[in-house]
Coordinates of C-alpha atoms in Angstrom, one line a residue:
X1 CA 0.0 0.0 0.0
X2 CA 1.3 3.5 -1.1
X3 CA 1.5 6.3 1.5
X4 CA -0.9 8.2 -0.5
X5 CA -3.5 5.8 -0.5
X6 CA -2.9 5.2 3.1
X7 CA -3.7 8.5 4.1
X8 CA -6.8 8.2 2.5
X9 CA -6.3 9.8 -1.1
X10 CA -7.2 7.8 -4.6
X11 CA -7.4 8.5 -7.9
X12 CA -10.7 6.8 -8.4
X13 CA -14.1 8.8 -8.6
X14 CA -14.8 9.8 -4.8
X15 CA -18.4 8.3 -3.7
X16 CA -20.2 10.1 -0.8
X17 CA -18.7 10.5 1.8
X18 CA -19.0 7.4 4.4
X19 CA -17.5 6.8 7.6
X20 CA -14.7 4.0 7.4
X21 CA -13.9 2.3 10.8
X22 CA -10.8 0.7 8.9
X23 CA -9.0 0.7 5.4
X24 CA -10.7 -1.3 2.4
X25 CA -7.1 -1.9 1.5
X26 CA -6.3 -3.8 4.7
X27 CA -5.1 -7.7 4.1
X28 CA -7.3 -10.7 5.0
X29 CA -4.8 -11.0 8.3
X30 CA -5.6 -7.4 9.1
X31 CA -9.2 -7.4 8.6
X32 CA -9.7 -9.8 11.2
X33 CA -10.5 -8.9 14.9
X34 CA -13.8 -6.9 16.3
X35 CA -14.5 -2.9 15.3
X36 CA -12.6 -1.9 18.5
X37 CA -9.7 -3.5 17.5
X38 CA -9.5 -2.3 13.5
X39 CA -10.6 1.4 14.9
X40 CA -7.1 1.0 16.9
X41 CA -5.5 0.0 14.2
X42 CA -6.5 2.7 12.1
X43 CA -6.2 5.6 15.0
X44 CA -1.6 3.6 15.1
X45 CA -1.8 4.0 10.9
X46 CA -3.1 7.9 11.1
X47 CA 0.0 10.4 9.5
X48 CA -2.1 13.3 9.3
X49 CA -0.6 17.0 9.0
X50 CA -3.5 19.1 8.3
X51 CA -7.3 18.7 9.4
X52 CA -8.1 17.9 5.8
X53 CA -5.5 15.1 5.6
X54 CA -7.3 13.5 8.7
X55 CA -10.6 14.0 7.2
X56 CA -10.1 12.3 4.3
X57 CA -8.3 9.3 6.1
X58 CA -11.3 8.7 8.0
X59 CA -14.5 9.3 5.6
X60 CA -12.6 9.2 2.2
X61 CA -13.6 12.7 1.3
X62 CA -13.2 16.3 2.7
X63 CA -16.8 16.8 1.7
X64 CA -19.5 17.0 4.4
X65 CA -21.9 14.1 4.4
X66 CA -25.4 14.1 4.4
X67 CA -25.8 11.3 7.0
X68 CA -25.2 13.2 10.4
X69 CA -24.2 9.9 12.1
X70 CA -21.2 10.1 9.7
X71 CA -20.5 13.5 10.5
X72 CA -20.5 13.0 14.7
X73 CA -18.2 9.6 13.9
X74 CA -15.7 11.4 11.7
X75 CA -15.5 14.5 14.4
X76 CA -15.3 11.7 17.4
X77 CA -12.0 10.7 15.5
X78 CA -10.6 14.2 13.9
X79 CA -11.4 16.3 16.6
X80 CA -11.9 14.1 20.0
X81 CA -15.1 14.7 20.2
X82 CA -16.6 12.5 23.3
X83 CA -13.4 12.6 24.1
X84 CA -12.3 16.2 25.0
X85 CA -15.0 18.2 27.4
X86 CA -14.9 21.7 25.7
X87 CA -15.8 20.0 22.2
X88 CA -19.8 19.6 21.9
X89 CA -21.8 18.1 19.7
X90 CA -25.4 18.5 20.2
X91 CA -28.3 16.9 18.3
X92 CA -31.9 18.5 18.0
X93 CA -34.5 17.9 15.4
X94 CA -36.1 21.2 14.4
X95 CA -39.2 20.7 12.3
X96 CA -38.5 17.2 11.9
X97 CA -35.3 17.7 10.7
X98 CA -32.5 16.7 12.6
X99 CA -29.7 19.1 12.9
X100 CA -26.2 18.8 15.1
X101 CA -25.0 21.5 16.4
X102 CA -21.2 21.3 16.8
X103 CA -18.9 24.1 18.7
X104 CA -16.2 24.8 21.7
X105 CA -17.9 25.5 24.7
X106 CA -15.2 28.0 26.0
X107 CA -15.6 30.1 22.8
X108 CA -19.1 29.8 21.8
X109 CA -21.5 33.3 23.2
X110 CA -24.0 31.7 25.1
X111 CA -26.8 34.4 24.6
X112 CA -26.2 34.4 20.3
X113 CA -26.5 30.5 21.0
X114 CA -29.9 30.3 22.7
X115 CA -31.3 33.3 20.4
X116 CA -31.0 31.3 17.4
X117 CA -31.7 28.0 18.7
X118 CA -34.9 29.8 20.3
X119 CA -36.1 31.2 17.1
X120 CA -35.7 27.4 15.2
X121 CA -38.1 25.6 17.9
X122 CA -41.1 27.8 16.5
X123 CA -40.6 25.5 13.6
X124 CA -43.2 23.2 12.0
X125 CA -42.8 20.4 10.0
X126 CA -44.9 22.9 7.3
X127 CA -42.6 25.4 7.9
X128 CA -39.7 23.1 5.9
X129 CA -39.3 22.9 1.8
X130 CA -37.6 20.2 0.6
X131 CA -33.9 21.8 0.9
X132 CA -34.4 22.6 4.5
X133 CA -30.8 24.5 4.4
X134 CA -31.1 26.7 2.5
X135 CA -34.2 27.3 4.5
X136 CA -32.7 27.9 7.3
X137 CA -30.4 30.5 6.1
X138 CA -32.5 32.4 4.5
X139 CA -35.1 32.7 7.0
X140 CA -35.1 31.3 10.5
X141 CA -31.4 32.1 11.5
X142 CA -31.3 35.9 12.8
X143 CA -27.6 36.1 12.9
X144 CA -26.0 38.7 10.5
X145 CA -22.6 36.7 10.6
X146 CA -23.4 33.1 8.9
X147 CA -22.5 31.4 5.8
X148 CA -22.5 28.2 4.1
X149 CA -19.4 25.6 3.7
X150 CA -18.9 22.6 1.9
X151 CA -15.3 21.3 3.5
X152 CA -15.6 19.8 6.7
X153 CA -12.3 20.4 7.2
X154 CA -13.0 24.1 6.9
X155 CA -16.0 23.6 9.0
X156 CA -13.7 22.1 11.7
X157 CA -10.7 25.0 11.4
X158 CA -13.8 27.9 12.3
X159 CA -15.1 26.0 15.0
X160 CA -11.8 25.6 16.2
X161 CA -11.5 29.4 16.0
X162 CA -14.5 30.1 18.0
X163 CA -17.4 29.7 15.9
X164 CA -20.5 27.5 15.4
X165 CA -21.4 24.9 12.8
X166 CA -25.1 23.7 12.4
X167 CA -25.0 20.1 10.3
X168 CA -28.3 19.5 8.5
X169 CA -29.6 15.8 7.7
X170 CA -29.9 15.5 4.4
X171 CA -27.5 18.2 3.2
X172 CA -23.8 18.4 2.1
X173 CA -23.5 21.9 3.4
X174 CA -23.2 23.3 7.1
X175 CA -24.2 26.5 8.0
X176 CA -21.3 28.2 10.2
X177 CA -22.0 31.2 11.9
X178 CA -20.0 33.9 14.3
X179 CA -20.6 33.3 18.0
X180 CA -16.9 33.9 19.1
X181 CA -16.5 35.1 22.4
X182 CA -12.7 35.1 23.3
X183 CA -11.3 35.3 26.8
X184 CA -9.9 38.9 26.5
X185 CA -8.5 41.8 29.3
X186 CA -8.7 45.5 29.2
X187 CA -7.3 47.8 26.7
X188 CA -4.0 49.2 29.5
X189 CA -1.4 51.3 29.0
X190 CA 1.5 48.9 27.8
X191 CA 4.7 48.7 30.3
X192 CA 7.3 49.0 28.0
X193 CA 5.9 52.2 26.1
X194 CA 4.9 54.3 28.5
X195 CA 4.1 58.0 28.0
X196 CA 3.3 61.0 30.4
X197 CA 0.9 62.7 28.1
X198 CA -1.6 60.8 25.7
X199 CA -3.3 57.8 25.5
X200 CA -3.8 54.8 28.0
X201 CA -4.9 52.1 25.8
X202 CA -2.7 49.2 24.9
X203 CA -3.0 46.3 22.6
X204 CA -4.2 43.0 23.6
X205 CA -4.0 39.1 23.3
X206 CA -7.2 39.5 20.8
X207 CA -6.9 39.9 17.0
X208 CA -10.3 41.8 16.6
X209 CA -9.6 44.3 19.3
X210 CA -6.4 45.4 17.9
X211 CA -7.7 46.0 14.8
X212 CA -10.2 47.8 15.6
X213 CA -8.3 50.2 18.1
X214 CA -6.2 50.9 15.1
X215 CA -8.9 51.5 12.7
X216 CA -10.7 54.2 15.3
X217 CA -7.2 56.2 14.7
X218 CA -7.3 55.8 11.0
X219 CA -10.6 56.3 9.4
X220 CA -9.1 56.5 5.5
X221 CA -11.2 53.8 3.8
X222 CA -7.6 52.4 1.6
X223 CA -6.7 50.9 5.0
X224 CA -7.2 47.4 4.3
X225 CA -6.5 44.4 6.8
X226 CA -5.5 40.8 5.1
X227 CA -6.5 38.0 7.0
X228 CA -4.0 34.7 6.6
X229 CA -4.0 31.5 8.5
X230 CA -0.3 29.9 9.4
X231 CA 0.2 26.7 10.6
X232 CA -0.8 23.2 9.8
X233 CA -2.2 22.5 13.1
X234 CA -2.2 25.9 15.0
X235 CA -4.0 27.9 12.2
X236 CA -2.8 31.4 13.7
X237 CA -4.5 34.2 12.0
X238 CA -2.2 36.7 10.9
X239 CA -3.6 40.0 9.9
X240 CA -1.3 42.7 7.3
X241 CA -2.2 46.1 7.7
X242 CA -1.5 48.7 5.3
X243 CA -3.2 52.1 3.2
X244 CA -3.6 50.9 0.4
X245 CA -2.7 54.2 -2.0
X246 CA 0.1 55.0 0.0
X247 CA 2.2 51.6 0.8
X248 CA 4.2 50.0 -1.7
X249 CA 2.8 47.6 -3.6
X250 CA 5.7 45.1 -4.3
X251 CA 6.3 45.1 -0.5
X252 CA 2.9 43.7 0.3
X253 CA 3.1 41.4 -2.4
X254 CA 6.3 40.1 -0.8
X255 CA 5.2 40.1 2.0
X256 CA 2.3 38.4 1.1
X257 CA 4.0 35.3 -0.4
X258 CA 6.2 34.6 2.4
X259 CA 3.3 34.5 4.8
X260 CA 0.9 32.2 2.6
X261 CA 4.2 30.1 2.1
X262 CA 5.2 29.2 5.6
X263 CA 5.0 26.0 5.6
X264 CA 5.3 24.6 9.8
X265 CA 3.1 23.0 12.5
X266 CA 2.0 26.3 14.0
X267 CA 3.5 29.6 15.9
X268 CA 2.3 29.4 19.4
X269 CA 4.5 32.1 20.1
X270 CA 3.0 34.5 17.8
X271 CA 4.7 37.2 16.5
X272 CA 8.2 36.3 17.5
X273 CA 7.9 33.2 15.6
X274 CA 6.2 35.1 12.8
X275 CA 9.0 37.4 12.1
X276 CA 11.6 34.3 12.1
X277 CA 9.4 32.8 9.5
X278 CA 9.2 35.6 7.1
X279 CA 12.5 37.5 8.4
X280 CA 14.7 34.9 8.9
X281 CA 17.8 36.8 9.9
X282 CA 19.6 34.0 11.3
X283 CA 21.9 34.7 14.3
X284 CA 21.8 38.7 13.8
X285 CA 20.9 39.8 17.3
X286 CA 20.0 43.4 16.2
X287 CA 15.8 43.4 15.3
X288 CA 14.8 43.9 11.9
X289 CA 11.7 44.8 12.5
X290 CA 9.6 46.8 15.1
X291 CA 7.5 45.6 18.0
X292 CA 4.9 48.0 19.3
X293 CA 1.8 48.0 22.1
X294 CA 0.7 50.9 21.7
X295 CA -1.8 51.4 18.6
X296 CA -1.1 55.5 18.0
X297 CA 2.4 54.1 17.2
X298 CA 1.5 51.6 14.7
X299 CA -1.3 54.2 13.6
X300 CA 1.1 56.4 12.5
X301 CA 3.9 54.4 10.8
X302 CA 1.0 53.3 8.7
X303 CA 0.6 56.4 7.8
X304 CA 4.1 56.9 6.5
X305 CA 3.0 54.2 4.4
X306 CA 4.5 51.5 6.4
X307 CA 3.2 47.5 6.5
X308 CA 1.9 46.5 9.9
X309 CA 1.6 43.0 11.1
X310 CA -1.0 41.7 13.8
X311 CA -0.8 38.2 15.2
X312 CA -3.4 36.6 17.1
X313 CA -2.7 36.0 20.5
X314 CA -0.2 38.5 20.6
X315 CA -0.5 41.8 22.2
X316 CA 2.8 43.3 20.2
X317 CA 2.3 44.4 16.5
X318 CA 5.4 44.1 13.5
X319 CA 6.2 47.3 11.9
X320 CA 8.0 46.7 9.1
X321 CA 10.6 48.2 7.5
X322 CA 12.6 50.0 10.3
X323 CA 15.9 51.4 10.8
X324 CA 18.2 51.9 13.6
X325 CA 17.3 55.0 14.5
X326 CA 13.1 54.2 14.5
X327 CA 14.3 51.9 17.5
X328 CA 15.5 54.6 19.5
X329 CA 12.6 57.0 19.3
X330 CA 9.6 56.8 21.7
X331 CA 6.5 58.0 21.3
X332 CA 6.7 60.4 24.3
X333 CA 9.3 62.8 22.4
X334 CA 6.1 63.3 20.2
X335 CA 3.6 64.2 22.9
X336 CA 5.7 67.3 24.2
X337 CA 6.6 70.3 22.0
X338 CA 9.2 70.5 19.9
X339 CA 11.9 71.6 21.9
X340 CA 11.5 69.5 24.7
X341 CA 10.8 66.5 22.1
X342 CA 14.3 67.3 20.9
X343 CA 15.7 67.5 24.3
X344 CA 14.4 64.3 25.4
X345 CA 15.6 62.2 22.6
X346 CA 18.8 63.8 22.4
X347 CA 19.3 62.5 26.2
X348 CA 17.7 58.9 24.9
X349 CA 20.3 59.1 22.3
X350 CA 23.2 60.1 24.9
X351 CA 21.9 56.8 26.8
X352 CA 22.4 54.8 24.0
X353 CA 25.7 55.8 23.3
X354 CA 27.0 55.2 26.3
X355 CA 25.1 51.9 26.8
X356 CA 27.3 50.9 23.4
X357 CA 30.5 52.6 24.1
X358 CA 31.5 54.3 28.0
X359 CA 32.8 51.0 29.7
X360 CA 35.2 49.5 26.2
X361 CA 36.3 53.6 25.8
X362 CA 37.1 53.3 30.0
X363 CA 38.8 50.3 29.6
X364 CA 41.0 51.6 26.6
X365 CA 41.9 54.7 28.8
X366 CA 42.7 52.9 31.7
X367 CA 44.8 50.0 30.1
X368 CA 46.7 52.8 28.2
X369 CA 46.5 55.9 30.1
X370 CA 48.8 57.7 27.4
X371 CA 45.9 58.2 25.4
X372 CA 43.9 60.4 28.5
X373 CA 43.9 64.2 27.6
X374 CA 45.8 66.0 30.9
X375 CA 41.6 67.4 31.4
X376 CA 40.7 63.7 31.9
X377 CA 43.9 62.7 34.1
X378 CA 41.3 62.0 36.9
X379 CA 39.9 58.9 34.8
X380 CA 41.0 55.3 36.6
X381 CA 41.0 53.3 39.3
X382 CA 41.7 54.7 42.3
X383 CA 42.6 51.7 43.9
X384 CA 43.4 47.8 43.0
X385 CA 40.9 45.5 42.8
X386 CA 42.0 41.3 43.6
X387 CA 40.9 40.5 39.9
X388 CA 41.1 41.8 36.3
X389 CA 39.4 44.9 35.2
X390 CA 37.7 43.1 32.0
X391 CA 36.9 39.9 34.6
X392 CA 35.1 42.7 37.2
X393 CA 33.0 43.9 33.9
X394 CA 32.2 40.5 32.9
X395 CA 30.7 39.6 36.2
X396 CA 28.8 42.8 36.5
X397 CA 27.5 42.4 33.1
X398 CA 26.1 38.6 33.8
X399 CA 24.9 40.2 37.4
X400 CA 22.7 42.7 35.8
X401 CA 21.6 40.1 33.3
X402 CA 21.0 37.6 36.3
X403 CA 18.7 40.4 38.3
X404 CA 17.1 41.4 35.4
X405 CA 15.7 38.1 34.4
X406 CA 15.3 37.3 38.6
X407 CA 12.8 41.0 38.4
X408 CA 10.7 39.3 35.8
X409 CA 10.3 36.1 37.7
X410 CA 9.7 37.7 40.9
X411 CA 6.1 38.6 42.6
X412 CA 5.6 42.8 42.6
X413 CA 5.4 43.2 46.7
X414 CA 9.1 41.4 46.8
X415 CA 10.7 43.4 44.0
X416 CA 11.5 46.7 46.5
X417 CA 13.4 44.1 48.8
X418 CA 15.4 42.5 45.5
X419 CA 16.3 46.2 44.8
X420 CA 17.5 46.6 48.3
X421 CA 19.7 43.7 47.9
X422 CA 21.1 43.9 45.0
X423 CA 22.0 47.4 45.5
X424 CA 23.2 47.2 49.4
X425 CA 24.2 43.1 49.6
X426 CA 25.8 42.6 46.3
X427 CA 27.4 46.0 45.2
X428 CA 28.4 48.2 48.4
X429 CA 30.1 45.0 50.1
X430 CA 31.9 43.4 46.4
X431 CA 32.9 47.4 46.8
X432 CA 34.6 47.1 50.3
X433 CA 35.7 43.2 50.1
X434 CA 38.1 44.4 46.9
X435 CA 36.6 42.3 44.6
X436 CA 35.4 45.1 42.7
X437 CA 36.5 49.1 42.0
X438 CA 33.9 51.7 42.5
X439 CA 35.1 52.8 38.8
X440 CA 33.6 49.8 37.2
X441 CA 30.0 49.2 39.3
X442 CA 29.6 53.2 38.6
X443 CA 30.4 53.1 34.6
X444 CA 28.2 50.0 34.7
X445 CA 25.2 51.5 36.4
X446 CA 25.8 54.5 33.9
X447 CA 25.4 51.6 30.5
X448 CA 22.7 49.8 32.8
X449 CA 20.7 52.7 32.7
X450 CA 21.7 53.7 28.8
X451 CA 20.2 49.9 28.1
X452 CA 16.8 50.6 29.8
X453 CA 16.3 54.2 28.9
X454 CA 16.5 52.5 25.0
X455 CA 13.0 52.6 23.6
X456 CA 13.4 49.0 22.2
X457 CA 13.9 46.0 24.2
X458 CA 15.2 44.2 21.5
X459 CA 17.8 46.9 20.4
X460 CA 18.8 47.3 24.3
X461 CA 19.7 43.6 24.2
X462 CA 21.6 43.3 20.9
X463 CA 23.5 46.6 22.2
X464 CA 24.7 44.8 25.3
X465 CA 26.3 42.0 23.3
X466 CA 27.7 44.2 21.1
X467 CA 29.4 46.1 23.9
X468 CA 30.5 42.7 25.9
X469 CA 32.6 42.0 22.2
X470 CA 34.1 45.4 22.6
X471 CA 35.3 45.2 25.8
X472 CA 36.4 41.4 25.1
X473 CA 38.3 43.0 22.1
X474 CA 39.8 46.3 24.1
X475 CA 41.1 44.2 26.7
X476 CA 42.6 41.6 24.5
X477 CA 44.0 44.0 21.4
X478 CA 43.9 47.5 22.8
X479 CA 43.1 50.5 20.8
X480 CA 43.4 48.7 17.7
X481 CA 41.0 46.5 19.3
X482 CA 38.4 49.5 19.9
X483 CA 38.9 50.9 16.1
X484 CA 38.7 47.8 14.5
X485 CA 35.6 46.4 16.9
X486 CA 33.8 49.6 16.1
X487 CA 34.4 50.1 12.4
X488 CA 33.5 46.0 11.9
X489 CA 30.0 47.3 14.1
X490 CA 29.3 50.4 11.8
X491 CA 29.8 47.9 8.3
X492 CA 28.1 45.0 9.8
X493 CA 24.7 47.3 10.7
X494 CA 25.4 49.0 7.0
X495 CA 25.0 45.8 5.1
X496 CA 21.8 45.0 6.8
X497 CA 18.5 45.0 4.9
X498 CA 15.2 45.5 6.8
X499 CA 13.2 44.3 4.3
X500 CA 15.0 46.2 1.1
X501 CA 15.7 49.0 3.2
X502 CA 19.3 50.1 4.6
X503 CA 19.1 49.7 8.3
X504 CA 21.6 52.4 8.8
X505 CA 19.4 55.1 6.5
X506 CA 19.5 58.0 6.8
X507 CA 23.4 58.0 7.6
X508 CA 23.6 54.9 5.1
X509 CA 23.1 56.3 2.5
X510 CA 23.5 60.0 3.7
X511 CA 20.4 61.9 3.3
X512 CA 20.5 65.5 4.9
X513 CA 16.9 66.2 5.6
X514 CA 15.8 63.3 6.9
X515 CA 18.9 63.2 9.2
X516 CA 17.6 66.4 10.3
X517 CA 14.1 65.2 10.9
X518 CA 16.2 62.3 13.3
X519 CA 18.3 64.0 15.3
X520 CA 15.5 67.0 15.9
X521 CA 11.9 66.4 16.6
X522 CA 10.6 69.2 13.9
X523 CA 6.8 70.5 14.4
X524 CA 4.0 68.6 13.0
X525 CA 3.6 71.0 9.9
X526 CA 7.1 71.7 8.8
X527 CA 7.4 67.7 8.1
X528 CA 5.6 67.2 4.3
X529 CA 6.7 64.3 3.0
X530 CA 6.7 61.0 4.2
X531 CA 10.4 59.1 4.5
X532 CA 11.8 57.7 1.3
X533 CA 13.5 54.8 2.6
X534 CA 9.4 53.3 2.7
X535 CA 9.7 53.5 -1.2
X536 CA 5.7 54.9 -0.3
X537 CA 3.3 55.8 -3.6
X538 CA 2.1 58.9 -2.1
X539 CA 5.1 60.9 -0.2
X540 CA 3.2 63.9 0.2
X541 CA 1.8 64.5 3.7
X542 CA 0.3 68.2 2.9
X543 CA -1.5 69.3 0.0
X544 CA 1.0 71.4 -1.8
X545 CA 0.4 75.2 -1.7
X546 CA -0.7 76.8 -5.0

């Protein structure tokens, strides 16, 4: 027997669809024992990928049967109905016709539910034609949100995603309608994105809520949301997000492809897993993309004619292409005026810079202390520590690494009293055993606090390794160590793509004005074009003036 007709697949006309306890190709030694035992067999003999596959192994054909006895025996085997409690299967006759009802408990809206099932009990026998689905959708279902499906394997995916089927005796065609009702928090303010001045709402773990608290802040009618399913088994939805006259075309296109191609079990992780999929940058640790919470963020790079990406299940969106410097902007530098927006990220920038370079530059001045101007004689040790300089920064870099991840893990009342240790316990007394020099814990602090003051988690993290490989390389090489670390940093970032787009832009490849608009944060109506790295149809933000 061939593995395609053991999975259920023949090139021979397909007869209606009828549940098979065990394979017609099975030998004479196989075919004996009782039904328990051949079902067994067949449930060892399953190599099913995809719903559809597993359909069709058990009923011969993906198409929906008119005997409902079928149906309920090919969903006790696909889907475990009987089997799993949340999966419900519920058989009522309506008219005389008898009808199964088939949905997940924990999604389904109880209220919709009982509306609809309410409204079909008033049926009579006389109230039936002869094609009593089509009678049902036309007349006695009051649901806006209902259609009819053929595939039962498509049938099976939707009520797997929240909805409700109603099987028909008699008919090849299930009527599936929207009764969803996810488990779902509050719209809050995200923790990584806060703001002083704006709003408070943040995305959450639900697909439909997203959207739609990026479609209150953008009422143009070319934003368009694509819906895509990825995964075999997991059958994520994935939503792209663009305006459709300004974005470019080919992007989405791309885009696009690589989404409907992903070809995997499932992303349970969402969008992480997502952007590996259709990124795939390998080991770079810098982020090619941008993660957001907050939908005025997202709002507005879509404006600029940008592609967003939504995830189910995730409460981050992808905004892509980005560059280096989009990671290190925040959205509070756009909530104040323009000075003070330019004040604050000229200080978010100072952070950054120092997160990257202070401690390798401290350790090049301190291991050759000819290279200190006489104004910055003051800069060293004042005193011997018992081990290496690059050894104390090594262990004060896995330390901070060790109470970041131990903040995560551990319960809000007890994070004051972590604080207190780390801060008291672990630095004052390394400080005054001479294990470390006050130097080095104070130029760390100083990165420490570069790293979290960086708008982008992802960024803050990929600029800490980068800065560990500098100091590696200062202590090892010197100040050829420093040049060559740092020139081999600036290249590296330059030949990055984020999607087509340089990663260094707009200081690779130099563009003056758009520089400008990065280092300063210029007023609302001086800036009246839209960046050119997006590649966007439309650049113009104003009308131009006659």
């Amino acid at each position: 027997m061939t593995d395609r007709e053991h999975n259920g697949f023949s090139h021979e006309p397909q007869h209606p669809p009828e549940f098979i306890p065990y394979l017609e190709e099975d030998s004479v030694e196989e075919a004996d024992g009782t039904d328990d035992e051949l079902r067994n067999r067949k449930i060892e003999r399953e190599r099913s990928d995809t719903v559809e596959e597993s359909v069709v192994y058990w009923q011969q054909s993906n198409s929906i049967s008119e005997d409902l006895d079928t149906t309920r025996k090919t969903l006790e085997e696909v889907v475990g109905l009987g089997k799993s409690f949340d999966v419900d299967f519920r058989e009522m006759a309506f008219g005389d016709v008898r009808t199964g009802l088939f949905f997940v408990s924990g999604f389904a809206k109880e209220d919709i539910l009982q509306e609809i099932l309410k409204r079909l009990t008033y049926l009579s026998p006389d109230n039936i034609t002869s094609d009593a689905l089509h009678a049902f959708f036309d007349l006695y279902i009051p649901h806006f949100q209902v259609k009819k499906i053929d595939k039962l394997s498509d049938v099976i995916t939707m009520v797997l995603s929240g909805m409700s089927a109603l099987f028909i005796e008699g008919a090849n065609e299930a009527l599936v309608m929207d009764t969803r009702s996810y488990p779902v928090r509050n719209p809050e303010e995200p923790s990584l994105e806060r703001v002083v001045r704006g709003a408070r709402d943040g995305f959450t773990e639900t697909l439909l809520t997203n959207v739609t608290l990026v479609r209150r802040r953008l009422r143009d009618p070319g934003l368009t949301f694509e819906m895509h399913k990825v995964g075999r088994r997991t059958k994520t939805d994935v939503c792209i997000a663009y305006i459709d006259d300004i974005v470019d075309k080919t992007q989405v296109d791309s885009l696009r492809e690589k989404i409907t191609s992903i070809n995997i079990d499932g992303i349970p992780l969402a969008d992480k897993q997502l952007e590996e999929a259709i990124v795939r940058k390998g080991w770079n640790p810098y982020p090619l993309v941008r993660y957001s919470e907050r939908p005025d963020v997202v709002a507005s790079h879509i404006l600029e004619g940008r592609v967003a990406l939504f995830s189910d299940t995730s409460p981050s969106v992808i905004i892509l292409p980005t560059t280096f410097f989009d990671l290190c902007q925040h959205a509070e530098e756009n909530r104040q005026t323009a000075f003070m927006g330019t004040y604050l990220r000229w200080v978010r920038f100072i952070g950054i810079f120092a997160s990257l370079f202070l401690l390798p530059l401290w350790l090049l001045l301190v291991i050759h202390p000819e290279l200190k101007p006489a104004s910055l004689a003051f800069i060293g040790p004042q005193a011997e520590a018992k081990i290496p300089l690059i050894a104390q920064f090594l262990l004060i870099e896995f330390g901070v690494d060790l109470l970041r991840m131990a903040a995560v893990h551990t319960p809000t009342p007890l994070a004051s009293a972590m604080g207190l240790i780390a801060a008291i316990l672990i630095g004052d007394i390394a400080v005054k055993t001479g294990l470390f020099v006050n130097e080095v814990v104070l130029y760390m602090a100083v990165a420490a606090i570069g790293m979290f003051a960086t708008p982008s988690y992802e960024l803050g993290l990929a600029n800490r390794a980068i800065r560990l490989g500098l100091l590696v390389a200062v202590a090892i090489f010197g100040g050829s160590g420093f040049v060559v670390g740092v020139t081999a940093f600036i290249i590296w970032l330059t030949l990055r793509r984020s999607y087509n787009s340089s990663y260094l832009w707009p200081f690779i490849p130099f563009n003056a004005k758009a520089m400008a608009a990065i280092l300063f944060r210029l007023p609302v109506m001086t800036s009246k074009q839209r960046p050119s790295f997006n590649k966007a149809r439309d650049r113009t933000r104003m009308p131009r003036q006659e």
